[in-house]
PDB file of C-alpha atoms and ligand atoms in Angstrom:
ATOM      1  CA  MET A   1      -0.864 -26.633   6.400  1.00 95.00           C
ATOM      2  CA  LYS A   2       0.917 -26.754   9.542  1.00 97.00           C
ATOM      3  CA  ILE A   3       1.554 -23.625  11.115  1.00 98.00           C
ATOM      4  CA  LEU A   4       4.194 -22.780  13.970  1.00 98.00           C
ATOM      5  CA  VAL A   5       3.792 -19.943  16.014  1.00 98.00           C
ATOM      6  CA  ALA A   6       6.461 -18.693  18.036  1.00 98.00           C
ATOM      7  CA  VAL A   7       5.672 -17.138  21.242  1.00 98.00           C
ATOM      8  CA  LYS A   8       7.661 -15.084  23.934  1.00 98.00           C
ATOM      9  CA  ARG A   9       7.168 -14.813  27.520  1.00 98.00           C
ATOM     10  CA  VAL A  10       7.381 -11.336  28.798  1.00 97.00           C
ATOM     11  CA  VAL A  11       6.801  -8.970  31.374  1.00 97.00           C
ATOM     12  CA  ASP A  12       2.909  -8.333  31.972  1.00 97.00           C
ATOM     13  CA  TYR A  13       2.366  -5.369  29.634  1.00 96.00           C
ATOM     14  CA  ASN A  14       0.325  -3.646  32.169  1.00 96.00           C
ATOM     15  CA  VAL A  15       3.551  -3.911  34.654  1.00 96.00           C
ATOM     16  CA  LYS A  16       5.726  -0.776  34.954  1.00 93.00           C
ATOM     17  CA  VAL A  17       9.145  -2.147  34.800  1.00 93.00           C
ATOM     18  CA  ARG A  18      11.791  -0.828  36.705  1.00 94.00           C
ATOM     19  CA  PRO A  19      15.674  -1.757  37.258  1.00 95.00           C
ATOM     20  CA  ASN A  20      16.898  -4.557  39.740  1.00 95.00           C
ATOM     21  CA  SER A  21      18.632  -3.692  42.972  1.00 94.00           C
ATOM     22  CA  ASP A  22      22.273  -3.313  41.263  1.00 95.00           C
ATOM     23  CA  SER A  23      20.487  -1.865  38.021  1.00 95.00           C
ATOM     24  CA  SER A  24      22.166  -4.792  36.044  1.00 94.00           C
ATOM     25  CA  ASP A  25      18.799  -5.819  34.475  1.00 94.00           C
ATOM     26  CA  VAL A  26      14.791  -5.336  34.726  1.00 94.00           C
ATOM     27  CA  GLU A  27      13.414  -6.625  37.892  1.00 94.00           C
ATOM     28  CA  LEU A  28      11.640 -10.011  37.492  1.00 93.00           C
ATOM     29  CA  ALA A  29      11.147 -11.312  40.616  1.00 92.00           C
ATOM     30  CA  ASN A  30       7.429 -11.703  41.559  1.00 93.00           C
ATOM     31  CA  VAL A  31       6.653  -9.758  38.550  1.00 96.00           C
ATOM     32  CA  LYS A  32       3.311 -11.073  36.726  1.00 97.00           C
ATOM     33  CA  MET A  33       4.300 -12.506  33.143  1.00 97.00           C
ATOM     34  CA  SER A  34       2.451 -13.194  29.974  1.00 97.00           C
ATOM     35  CA  VAL A  35       2.689 -13.813  26.095  1.00 98.00           C
ATOM     36  CA  ASN A  36       4.069 -11.019  24.158  1.00 98.00           C
ATOM     37  CA  PRO A  37       0.991  -9.160  23.037  1.00 98.00           C
ATOM     38  CA  PHE A  38       2.367  -9.137  19.491  1.00 98.00           C
ATOM     39  CA  CYS A  39       2.610 -13.148  19.743  1.00 98.00           C
ATOM     40  CA  GLU A  40      -1.074 -13.599  21.238  1.00 98.00           C
ATOM     41  CA  ILE A  41      -2.022 -11.859  17.849  1.00 98.00           C
ATOM     42  CA  ALA A  42      -0.137 -14.499  15.975  1.00 98.00           C
ATOM     43  CA  VAL A  43      -1.572 -17.331  17.900  1.00 98.00           C
ATOM     44  CA  GLU A  44      -5.156 -15.600  17.121  1.00 98.00           C
ATOM     45  CA  GLU A  45      -4.401 -15.401  13.628  1.00 98.00           C
ATOM     46  CA  ALA A  46      -3.178 -19.128  13.296  1.00 98.00           C
ATOM     47  CA  VAL A  47      -6.928 -20.146  15.314  1.00 98.00           C
ATOM     48  CA  ARG A  48      -8.643 -18.395  12.934  1.00 98.00           C
ATOM     49  CA  LEU A  49      -6.950 -19.894   9.694  1.00 97.00           C
ATOM     50  CA  LYS A  50      -7.685 -23.263  11.163  1.00 98.00           C
ATOM     51  CA  GLU A  51     -11.486 -22.070  12.280  1.00 97.00           C
ATOM     52  CA  LYS A  52     -11.625 -21.202   8.003  1.00 95.00           C
ATOM     53  CA  GLY A  53     -10.213 -24.850   7.260  1.00 95.00           C
ATOM     54  CA  VAL A  54      -7.366 -23.347   5.847  1.00 95.00           C
ATOM     55  CA  ALA A  55      -5.021 -24.644   8.775  1.00 96.00           C
ATOM     56  CA  THR A  56      -5.002 -28.339  10.065  1.00 97.00           C
ATOM     57  CA  GLU A  57      -2.640 -28.189  12.857  1.00 98.00           C
ATOM     58  CA  ILE A  58      -0.870 -25.171  15.091  1.00 98.00           C
ATOM     59  CA  ILE A  59       2.218 -25.567  17.147  1.00 98.00           C
ATOM     60  CA  ALA A  60       3.243 -23.206  19.563  1.00 98.00           C
ATOM     61  CA  VAL A  61       6.632 -22.927  20.141  1.00 98.00           C
ATOM     62  CA  THR A  62       9.058 -21.285  22.726  1.00 98.00           C
ATOM     63  CA  ILE A  63      12.598 -20.760  23.692  1.00 98.00           C
ATOM     64  CA  GLY A  64      13.079 -19.997  27.396  1.00 97.00           C
ATOM     65  CA  THR A  65      13.133 -21.192  30.973  1.00 97.00           C
ATOM     66  CA  ALA A  66      11.093 -24.101  32.193  1.00 98.00           C
ATOM     67  CA  GLN A  67       8.731 -21.545  33.388  1.00 97.00           C
ATOM     68  CA  SER A  68       7.756 -20.535  30.068  1.00 98.00           C
ATOM     69  CA  GLN A  69       5.389 -23.771  30.117  1.00 98.00           C
ATOM     70  CA  GLU A  70       2.870 -21.627  31.451  1.00 98.00           C
ATOM     71  CA  GLN A  71       2.586 -19.297  28.665  1.00 98.00           C
ATOM     72  CA  LEU A  72       2.853 -22.564  26.104  1.00 98.00           C
ATOM     73  CA  ARG A  73      -0.311 -23.622  27.859  1.00 98.00           C
ATOM     74  CA  THR A  74      -2.069 -20.186  27.458  1.00 98.00           C
ATOM     75  CA  CYS A  75      -1.682 -20.847  23.708  1.00 98.00           C
ATOM     76  CA  LEU A  76      -2.962 -24.323  24.197  1.00 98.00           C
ATOM     77  CA  ALA A  77      -6.029 -23.227  25.598  1.00 98.00           C
ATOM     78  CA  LEU A  78      -6.217 -20.372  22.620  1.00 98.00           C
ATOM     79  CA  GLY A  79      -6.258 -23.064  20.382  1.00 98.00           C
ATOM     80  CA  ALA A  80      -2.891 -24.499  19.721  1.00 98.00           C
ATOM     81  CA  ASP A  81      -3.089 -28.068  19.050  1.00 98.00           C
ATOM     82  CA  ARG A  82       0.444 -29.040  20.663  1.00 98.00           C
ATOM     83  CA  ALA A  83       3.450 -26.893  21.905  1.00 98.00           C
ATOM     84  CA  ILE A  84       7.330 -27.146  21.983  1.00 98.00           C
ATOM     85  CA  LEU A  85       9.561 -25.749  24.389  1.00 98.00           C
ATOM     86  CA  VAL A  86      13.300 -25.285  23.556  1.00 98.00           C
ATOM     87  CA  GLU A  87      14.601 -24.951  27.379  1.00 98.00           C
ATOM     88  CA  THR A  88      17.172 -22.859  28.452  1.00 97.00           C
ATOM     89  CA  ASP A  89      18.377 -20.726  31.125  1.00 94.00           C
ATOM     90  CA  GLN A  90      20.295 -18.339  29.059  1.00 90.00           C
ATOM     91  CA  SER A  91      18.878 -15.180  28.201  1.00 89.00           C
ATOM     92  CA  VAL A  92      18.280 -16.102  24.376  1.00 95.00           C
ATOM     93  CA  GLU A  93      19.017 -13.110  21.748  1.00 96.00           C
ATOM     94  CA  PRO A  94      16.898 -13.063  18.506  1.00 97.00           C
ATOM     95  CA  LEU A  95      20.000 -14.279  16.610  1.00 97.00           C
ATOM     96  CA  ALA A  96      20.007 -17.418  18.972  1.00 97.00           C
ATOM     97  CA  VAL A  97      16.130 -17.330  18.810  1.00 98.00           C
ATOM     98  CA  ALA A  98      16.144 -17.406  14.946  1.00 98.00           C
ATOM     99  CA  LYS A  99      18.648 -20.375  15.260  1.00 98.00           C
ATOM    100  CA  CYS A 100      16.579 -22.448  17.479  1.00 98.00           C
ATOM    101  CA  LEU A 101      13.399 -21.633  15.330  1.00 98.00           C
ATOM    102  CA  LYS A 102      15.470 -22.754  12.266  1.00 98.00           C
ATOM    103  CA  ALA A 103      16.078 -26.160  14.220  1.00 98.00           C
ATOM    104  CA  VAL A 104      12.405 -26.792  14.746  1.00 98.00           C
ATOM    105  CA  TYR A 105      11.287 -25.354  11.343  1.00 98.00           C
ATOM    106  CA  ASP A 106      13.576 -28.204  10.173  1.00 98.00           C
ATOM    107  CA  GLN A 107      12.225 -30.958  12.367  1.00 97.00           C
ATOM    108  CA  GLU A 108       8.143 -29.682  11.935  1.00 98.00           C
ATOM    109  CA  GLN A 109       8.211 -28.638   8.408  1.00 98.00           C
ATOM    110  CA  PRO A 110       5.453 -26.146   8.609  1.00 98.00           C
ATOM    111  CA  ASP A 111       3.805 -24.259   5.841  1.00 97.00           C
ATOM    112  CA  ILE A 112       3.478 -20.812   7.873  1.00 97.00           C
ATOM    113  CA  VAL A 113       5.456 -19.241  10.474  1.00 98.00           C
ATOM    114  CA  LEU A 114       3.714 -16.855  12.411  1.00 98.00           C
ATOM    115  CA  MET A 115       5.619 -14.578  14.717  1.00 98.00           C
ATOM    116  CA  GLY A 116       5.175 -11.202  16.513  1.00 98.00           C
ATOM    117  CA  LYS A 117       6.587  -8.054  14.822  1.00 98.00           C
ATOM    118  CA  GLN A 118       8.347  -7.761  18.108  1.00 97.00           C
ATOM    119  CA  ALA A 119       8.639  -8.388  21.513  1.00 97.00           C
ATOM    120  CA  ILE A 120       7.934  -5.816  24.179  1.00 97.00           C
ATOM    121  CA  ASP A 121      10.846  -6.681  26.421  1.00 94.00           C
ATOM    122  CA  GLY A 122      13.544  -6.045  24.281  1.00 93.00           C
ATOM    123  CA  ASP A 123      11.678  -4.106  21.259  1.00 95.00           C
ATOM    124  CA  ASN A 124      14.215  -5.708  19.010  1.00 96.00           C
ATOM    125  CA  ASN A 125      11.796  -6.263  15.957  1.00 97.00           C
ATOM    126  CA  GLN A 126      14.506  -8.728  14.414  1.00 98.00           C
ATOM    127  CA  THR A 127      13.671 -12.566  14.817  1.00 98.00           C
ATOM    128  CA  GLY A 128      11.302 -13.197  12.090  1.00 98.00           C
ATOM    129  CA  GLN A 129      13.629 -11.369   9.544  1.00 98.00           C
ATOM    130  CA  MET A 130      16.483 -13.225  10.264  1.00 98.00           C
ATOM    131  CA  LEU A 131      14.591 -16.881  10.564  1.00 98.00           C
ATOM    132  CA  ALA A 132      12.814 -16.033   7.069  1.00 98.00           C
ATOM    133  CA  SER A 133      16.869 -15.162   5.899  1.00 98.00           C
ATOM    134  CA  MET A 134      17.598 -18.190   7.528  1.00 98.00           C
ATOM    135  CA  LEU A 135      15.435 -20.254   5.680  1.00 98.00           C
ATOM    136  CA  GLY A 136      15.618 -18.302   2.300  1.00 98.00           C
ATOM    137  CA  CYS A 137      11.896 -18.118   2.630  1.00 97.00           C
ATOM    138  CA  ALA A 138       9.287 -15.102   1.943  1.00 97.00           C
ATOM    139  CA  GLN A 139       8.365 -12.738   4.639  1.00 97.00           C
ATOM    140  CA  GLY A 140       5.614 -10.731   5.376  1.00 97.00           C
ATOM    141  CA  THR A 141       6.453  -8.357   8.130  1.00 97.00           C
ATOM    142  CA  PHE A 142       4.128  -5.895   9.957  1.00 96.00           C
ATOM    143  CA  ALA A 143       0.900  -7.923   8.629  1.00 97.00           C
ATOM    144  CA  SER A 144      -2.366  -6.135   9.045  1.00 97.00           C
ATOM    145  CA  GLU A 145      -4.250  -8.832   6.943  1.00 97.00           C
ATOM    146  CA  VAL A 146      -3.784 -12.182   5.919  1.00 97.00           C
ATOM    147  CA  ILE A 147      -5.261 -13.947   3.412  1.00 96.00           C
ATOM    148  CA  VAL A 148      -4.586 -17.602   2.611  1.00 93.00           C
ATOM    149  CA  GLU A 149      -5.211 -18.890  -1.106  1.00 87.00           C
ATOM    150  CA  GLU A 150      -4.476 -21.992  -3.316  1.00 83.00           C
ATOM    151  CA  GLY A 151      -0.630 -21.662  -2.012  1.00 83.00           C
ATOM    152  CA  ILE A 152      -0.015 -18.108  -2.030  1.00 91.00           C
ATOM    153  CA  ILE A 153      -0.493 -15.709   1.374  1.00 95.00           C
ATOM    154  CA  ALA A 154      -1.674 -12.361   0.672  1.00 97.00           C
ATOM    155  CA  VAL A 155       0.116 -10.175   3.049  1.00 98.00           C
ATOM    156  CA  THR A 156      -0.885  -6.712   3.898  1.00 98.00           C
ATOM    157  CA  ARG A 157       1.269  -4.324   5.582  1.00 96.00           C
ATOM    158  CA  GLU A 158       1.686  -1.014   7.638  1.00 87.00           C
ATOM    159  CA  ILE A 159       4.219   0.996   6.003  1.00 89.00           C
ATOM    160  CA  ASP A 160       4.847   4.449   5.946  1.00 89.00           C
ATOM    161  CA  GLY A 161       1.939   6.366   4.878  1.00 87.00           C
ATOM    162  CA  GLY A 162      -0.176   3.757   3.577  1.00 90.00           C
ATOM    163  CA  LEU A 163      -0.589  -0.228   3.113  1.00 94.00           C
ATOM    164  CA  GLN A 164       1.289  -2.371   1.088  1.00 96.00           C
ATOM    165  CA  THR A 165       0.264  -5.707  -0.320  1.00 97.00           C
ATOM    166  CA  LEU A 166       2.464  -8.874  -1.264  1.00 97.00           C
ATOM    167  CA  ASN A 167       1.932 -11.946  -2.450  1.00 97.00           C
ATOM    168  CA  LEU A 168       3.915 -14.701  -0.427  1.00 97.00           C
ATOM    169  CA  LYS A 169       4.898 -18.154  -1.957  1.00 95.00           C
ATOM    170  CA  LEU A 170       4.925 -20.712   0.627  1.00 94.00           C
ATOM    171  CA  PRO A 171       6.552 -21.569   2.895  1.00 96.00           C
ATOM    172  CA  ALA A 172       6.627 -18.303   4.569  1.00 97.00           C
ATOM    173  CA  VAL A 173       7.802 -16.169   7.723  1.00 98.00           C
ATOM    174  CA  ILE A 174       4.942 -13.835   8.567  1.00 98.00           C
ATOM    175  CA  THR A 175       5.289 -11.185  11.720  1.00 98.00           C
ATOM    176  CA  THR A 176       2.217  -9.508  13.002  1.00 98.00           C
ATOM    177  CA  ASP A 177       1.226  -6.176  13.598  1.00 96.00           C
ATOM    178  CA  LEU A 178      -1.453  -4.300  16.060  1.00 95.00           C
ATOM    179  CA  ARG A 179      -4.227  -4.394  13.738  1.00 95.00           C
ATOM    180  CA  LEU A 180      -4.054  -7.816  12.570  1.00 97.00           C
ATOM    181  CA  ASN A 181      -6.925  -9.123  14.712  1.00 98.00           C
ATOM    182  CA  GLU A 182      -8.082  -9.144  18.475  1.00 98.00           C
ATOM    183  CA  PRO A 183      -6.892 -11.826  20.437  1.00 98.00           C
ATOM    184  CA  ARG A 184     -10.224 -13.688  22.248  1.00 96.00           C
ATOM    185  CA  TYR A 185      -9.758 -14.701  25.956  1.00 96.00           C
ATOM    186  CA  ALA A 186      -9.316 -18.227  26.674  1.00 96.00           C
ATOM    187  CA  SER A 187     -12.413 -20.117  28.197  1.00 96.00           C
ATOM    188  CA  LEU A 188     -12.080 -22.088  31.775  1.00 97.00           C
ATOM    189  CA  PRO A 189     -13.220 -25.268  29.533  1.00 97.00           C
ATOM    190  CA  ASN A 190     -10.297 -24.739  26.965  1.00 97.00           C
ATOM    191  CA  ILE A 191      -7.863 -23.888  29.947  1.00 97.00           C
ATOM    192  CA  MET A 192      -9.137 -27.170  31.502  1.00 97.00           C
ATOM    193  CA  LYS A 193      -8.366 -29.228  28.002  1.00 97.00           C
ATOM    194  CA  ALA A 194      -5.368 -27.450  27.426  1.00 97.00           C
ATOM    195  CA  LYS A 195      -3.636 -29.568  30.251  1.00 97.00           C
ATOM    196  CA  GLN A 196      -4.031 -32.797  28.425  1.00 97.00           C
ATOM    197  CA  LYS A 197      -2.751 -31.123  25.290  1.00 98.00           C
ATOM    198  CA  PRO A 198       0.941 -32.559  24.063  1.00 98.00           C
ATOM    199  CA  LEU A 199       3.957 -30.418  25.212  1.00 98.00           C
ATOM    200  CA  ALA A 200       7.115 -31.552  24.067  1.00 98.00           C
ATOM    201  CA  THR A 201      10.569 -30.114  25.659  1.00 98.00           C
ATOM    202  CA  HIS A 202      13.736 -30.357  23.818  1.00 97.00           C
ATOM    203  CA  THR A 203      17.325 -28.663  24.853  1.00 97.00           C
ATOM    204  CA  THR A 204      19.112 -26.315  22.730  1.00 97.00           C
ATOM    205  CA  GLN A 205      21.969 -28.729  22.642  1.00 96.00           C
ATOM    206  CA  GLU A 206      19.850 -31.370  21.187  1.00 96.00           C
ATOM    207  CA  LEU A 207      18.904 -29.080  18.748  1.00 96.00           C
ATOM    208  CA  GLY A 208      22.475 -28.242  17.803  1.00 96.00           C
ATOM    209  CA  VAL A 209      22.239 -24.581  18.532  1.00 96.00           C
ATOM    210  CA  ASP A 210      24.678 -22.540  20.144  1.00 95.00           C
ATOM    211  CA  VAL A 211      22.798 -19.787  22.392  1.00 95.00           C
ATOM    212  CA  SER A 212      25.529 -18.099  23.754  1.00 94.00           C
ATOM    213  CA  PRO A 213      25.134 -14.340  24.132  1.00 93.00           C
ATOM    214  CA  ARG A 214      26.912 -12.254  21.285  1.00 94.00           C
ATOM    215  CA  THR A 215      26.167  -8.808  23.346  1.00 94.00           C
ATOM    216  CA  GLN A 216      26.560  -7.751  26.638  1.00 93.00           C
ATOM    217  CA  LEU A 217      23.994  -5.730  28.837  1.00 93.00           C
ATOM    218  CA  LEU A 218      25.735  -3.184  30.824  1.00 95.00           C
ATOM    219  CA  GLY A 219      22.861  -1.845  32.604  1.00 95.00           C
ATOM    220  CA  VAL A 220      19.436  -0.587  32.969  1.00 95.00           C
ATOM    221  CA  GLU A 221      18.076   2.760  33.979  1.00 94.00           C
ATOM    222  CA  LEU A 222      15.122   4.655  34.295  1.00 92.00           C
ATOM    223  CA  PRO A 223      14.584   7.760  32.034  1.00 89.00           C
ATOM    224  CA  ALA A 224      14.935  11.063  33.690  1.00 89.00           C
ATOM    225  CA  GLN A 225      11.831  12.094  35.902  1.00 88.00           C
ATOM    226  CA  ARG A 226      10.152  15.197  34.269  1.00 88.00           C
ATOM    227  CA  GLN A 227      10.491  18.298  36.021  1.00 85.00           C
ATOM    228  CA  ALA A 228       7.023  19.976  37.285  1.00 89.00           C
ATOM    229  CA  GLY A 229       5.860  22.720  34.861  1.00 89.00           C
ATOM    230  CA  ILE A 230       5.606  26.230  35.939  1.00 89.00           C
ATOM    231  CA  LYS A 231       3.025  29.097  35.276  1.00 93.00           C
ATOM    232  CA  VAL A 232       4.310  32.400  33.856  1.00 94.00           C
ATOM    233  CA  ASN A 233       2.405  35.623  33.961  1.00 95.00           C
ATOM    234  CA  ASP A 234       2.560  36.912  30.533  1.00 96.00           C
ATOM    235  CA  VAL A 235       4.212  36.150  26.903  1.00 96.00           C
ATOM    236  CA  ALA A 236       7.229  38.381  27.945  1.00 95.00           C
ATOM    237  CA  GLN A 237       8.101  35.976  30.865  1.00 95.00           C
ATOM    238  CA  LEU A 238       7.457  32.895  28.817  1.00 95.00           C
ATOM    239  CA  VAL A 239       9.809  34.205  25.715  1.00 96.00           C
ATOM    240  CA  ASP A 240      12.318  35.291  28.278  1.00 95.00           C
ATOM    241  CA  LYS A 241      12.365  31.998  30.114  1.00 93.00           C
ATOM    242  CA  LEU A 242      12.809  30.045  26.622  1.00 94.00           C
ATOM    243  CA  LYS A 243      15.615  32.796  25.982  1.00 94.00           C
ATOM    244  CA  ASN A 244      17.514  32.474  28.696  1.00 94.00           C
ATOM    245  CA  GLU A 245      16.667  29.417  30.640  1.00 90.00           C
ATOM    246  CA  ALA A 246      15.391  27.015  28.567  1.00 87.00           C
ATOM    247  CA  LYS A 247      18.129  28.396  25.748  1.00 91.00           C
ATOM    248  CA  VAL A 248      15.539  26.794  22.853  1.00 93.00           C
ATOM    249  CA  ILE A 249      15.112  30.460  21.050  1.00 91.00           C
ATOM    250  CA  SER A 250      17.684  33.094  20.538  1.00 85.00           C
TER     251      SER A 250
HETATM  252  P1  AMP B 301      12.464  -9.777  18.520  1.00 62.96           P
HETATM  253  O1  AMP B 301      12.801  -9.749  17.674  1.00 62.96           O
HETATM  254  O2  AMP B 301      12.931 -10.141  19.913  1.00 62.96           O
HETATM  255  O3  AMP B 301      11.521  -8.310  18.963  1.00 62.96           O
HETATM  256  O4  AMP B 301      10.696 -10.674  18.661  1.00 62.96           O
HETATM  257  C1  AMP B 301      10.210 -10.726  17.519  1.00 62.96           C
HETATM  258  C2  AMP B 301       8.958 -12.111  17.572  1.00 62.96           C
HETATM  259  O5  AMP B 301      10.022 -13.373  17.681  1.00 62.96           O
HETATM  260  C3  AMP B 301       8.383 -12.526  18.930  1.00 62.96           C
HETATM  261  O6  AMP B 301       7.211 -11.466  18.712  1.00 62.96           O
HETATM  262  C4  AMP B 301       8.000 -13.766  18.804  1.00 62.96           C
HETATM  263  O7  AMP B 301       7.279 -14.151  17.962  1.00 62.96           O
HETATM  264  C5  AMP B 301       9.514 -14.192  18.664  1.00 62.96           C
HETATM  265  N1  AMP B 301      10.463 -14.603  19.338  1.00 62.96           N
HETATM  266  C6  AMP B 301      11.020 -13.791  20.220  1.00 62.96           C
HETATM  267  N2  AMP B 301      11.849 -14.510  21.075  1.00 62.96           N
HETATM  268  C7  AMP B 301      11.340 -15.608  21.429  1.00 62.96           C
HETATM  269  C8  AMP B 301      11.514 -16.349  22.388  1.00 62.96           C
HETATM  270  N3  AMP B 301      12.337 -16.379  23.082  1.00 62.96           N
HETATM  271  N4  AMP B 301      10.536 -17.717  21.992  1.00 62.96           N
HETATM  272  C9  AMP B 301       9.722 -17.726  20.767  1.00 62.96           C
HETATM  273  N5  AMP B 301       9.593 -16.865  19.896  1.00 62.96           N
HETATM  274  C10 AMP B 301      10.262 -15.337  19.892  1.00 62.96           C
END
């Protein structure tokens, strides 16, 4: 069984993001970049399925700039067998990513596509659903447990107020939620070995995919600063302030 894992290079989750000098986008210069946390969970799940003897090959794929090779090497160190970079300097929207992933899917014919439920930069939560729709295949989103048995995947999903379990036919797209697993750290020997693993590069033109944007980013700004709190002397003063200053009660 072949697993394709889609991973995105994003600003590391520990970095406090801020707008660039003209507020046209998020500042990316000299900022630590990492594998999107939900994609790390997807890689970990693929590795666990390989360790259980369910999967035979794991291919990590990303659509992004040449620097995204760093994140693909991380995935190779974590246990992916080979990697594919679909190189573009454009910032790609979920629709463009899904189209590129479909082109890679058509070439590789994996049984499962594992992805994050969302990328922590754009918070779109769209790509997995779009890809499953383009492939016309089953999808299990927000997975907190994945069990593969005889051509069926049981995916337990975190939904409002509880858990839902779906049986999916292969091939299927699965997107990962936080509680699916806890990703391992790459060991030093595996980081060294990852340097020798195959990493192929394609352009979006080679895949025949138009990645031109459908939306325009107008600007980014920080949320308004919270005002400092004040101390009131008694309940009467509190009620007065809520009524006459904050105007939240009448
Ligand atoms: P999003 O729909 O942007 O929130 O992303 C959801 C998931 O789609 C991510 O966790 C990745 O698995 C995948 N994805 C999004 N963008 C990319 C990309 N540029 N390259 C590869 N996979 C991506």
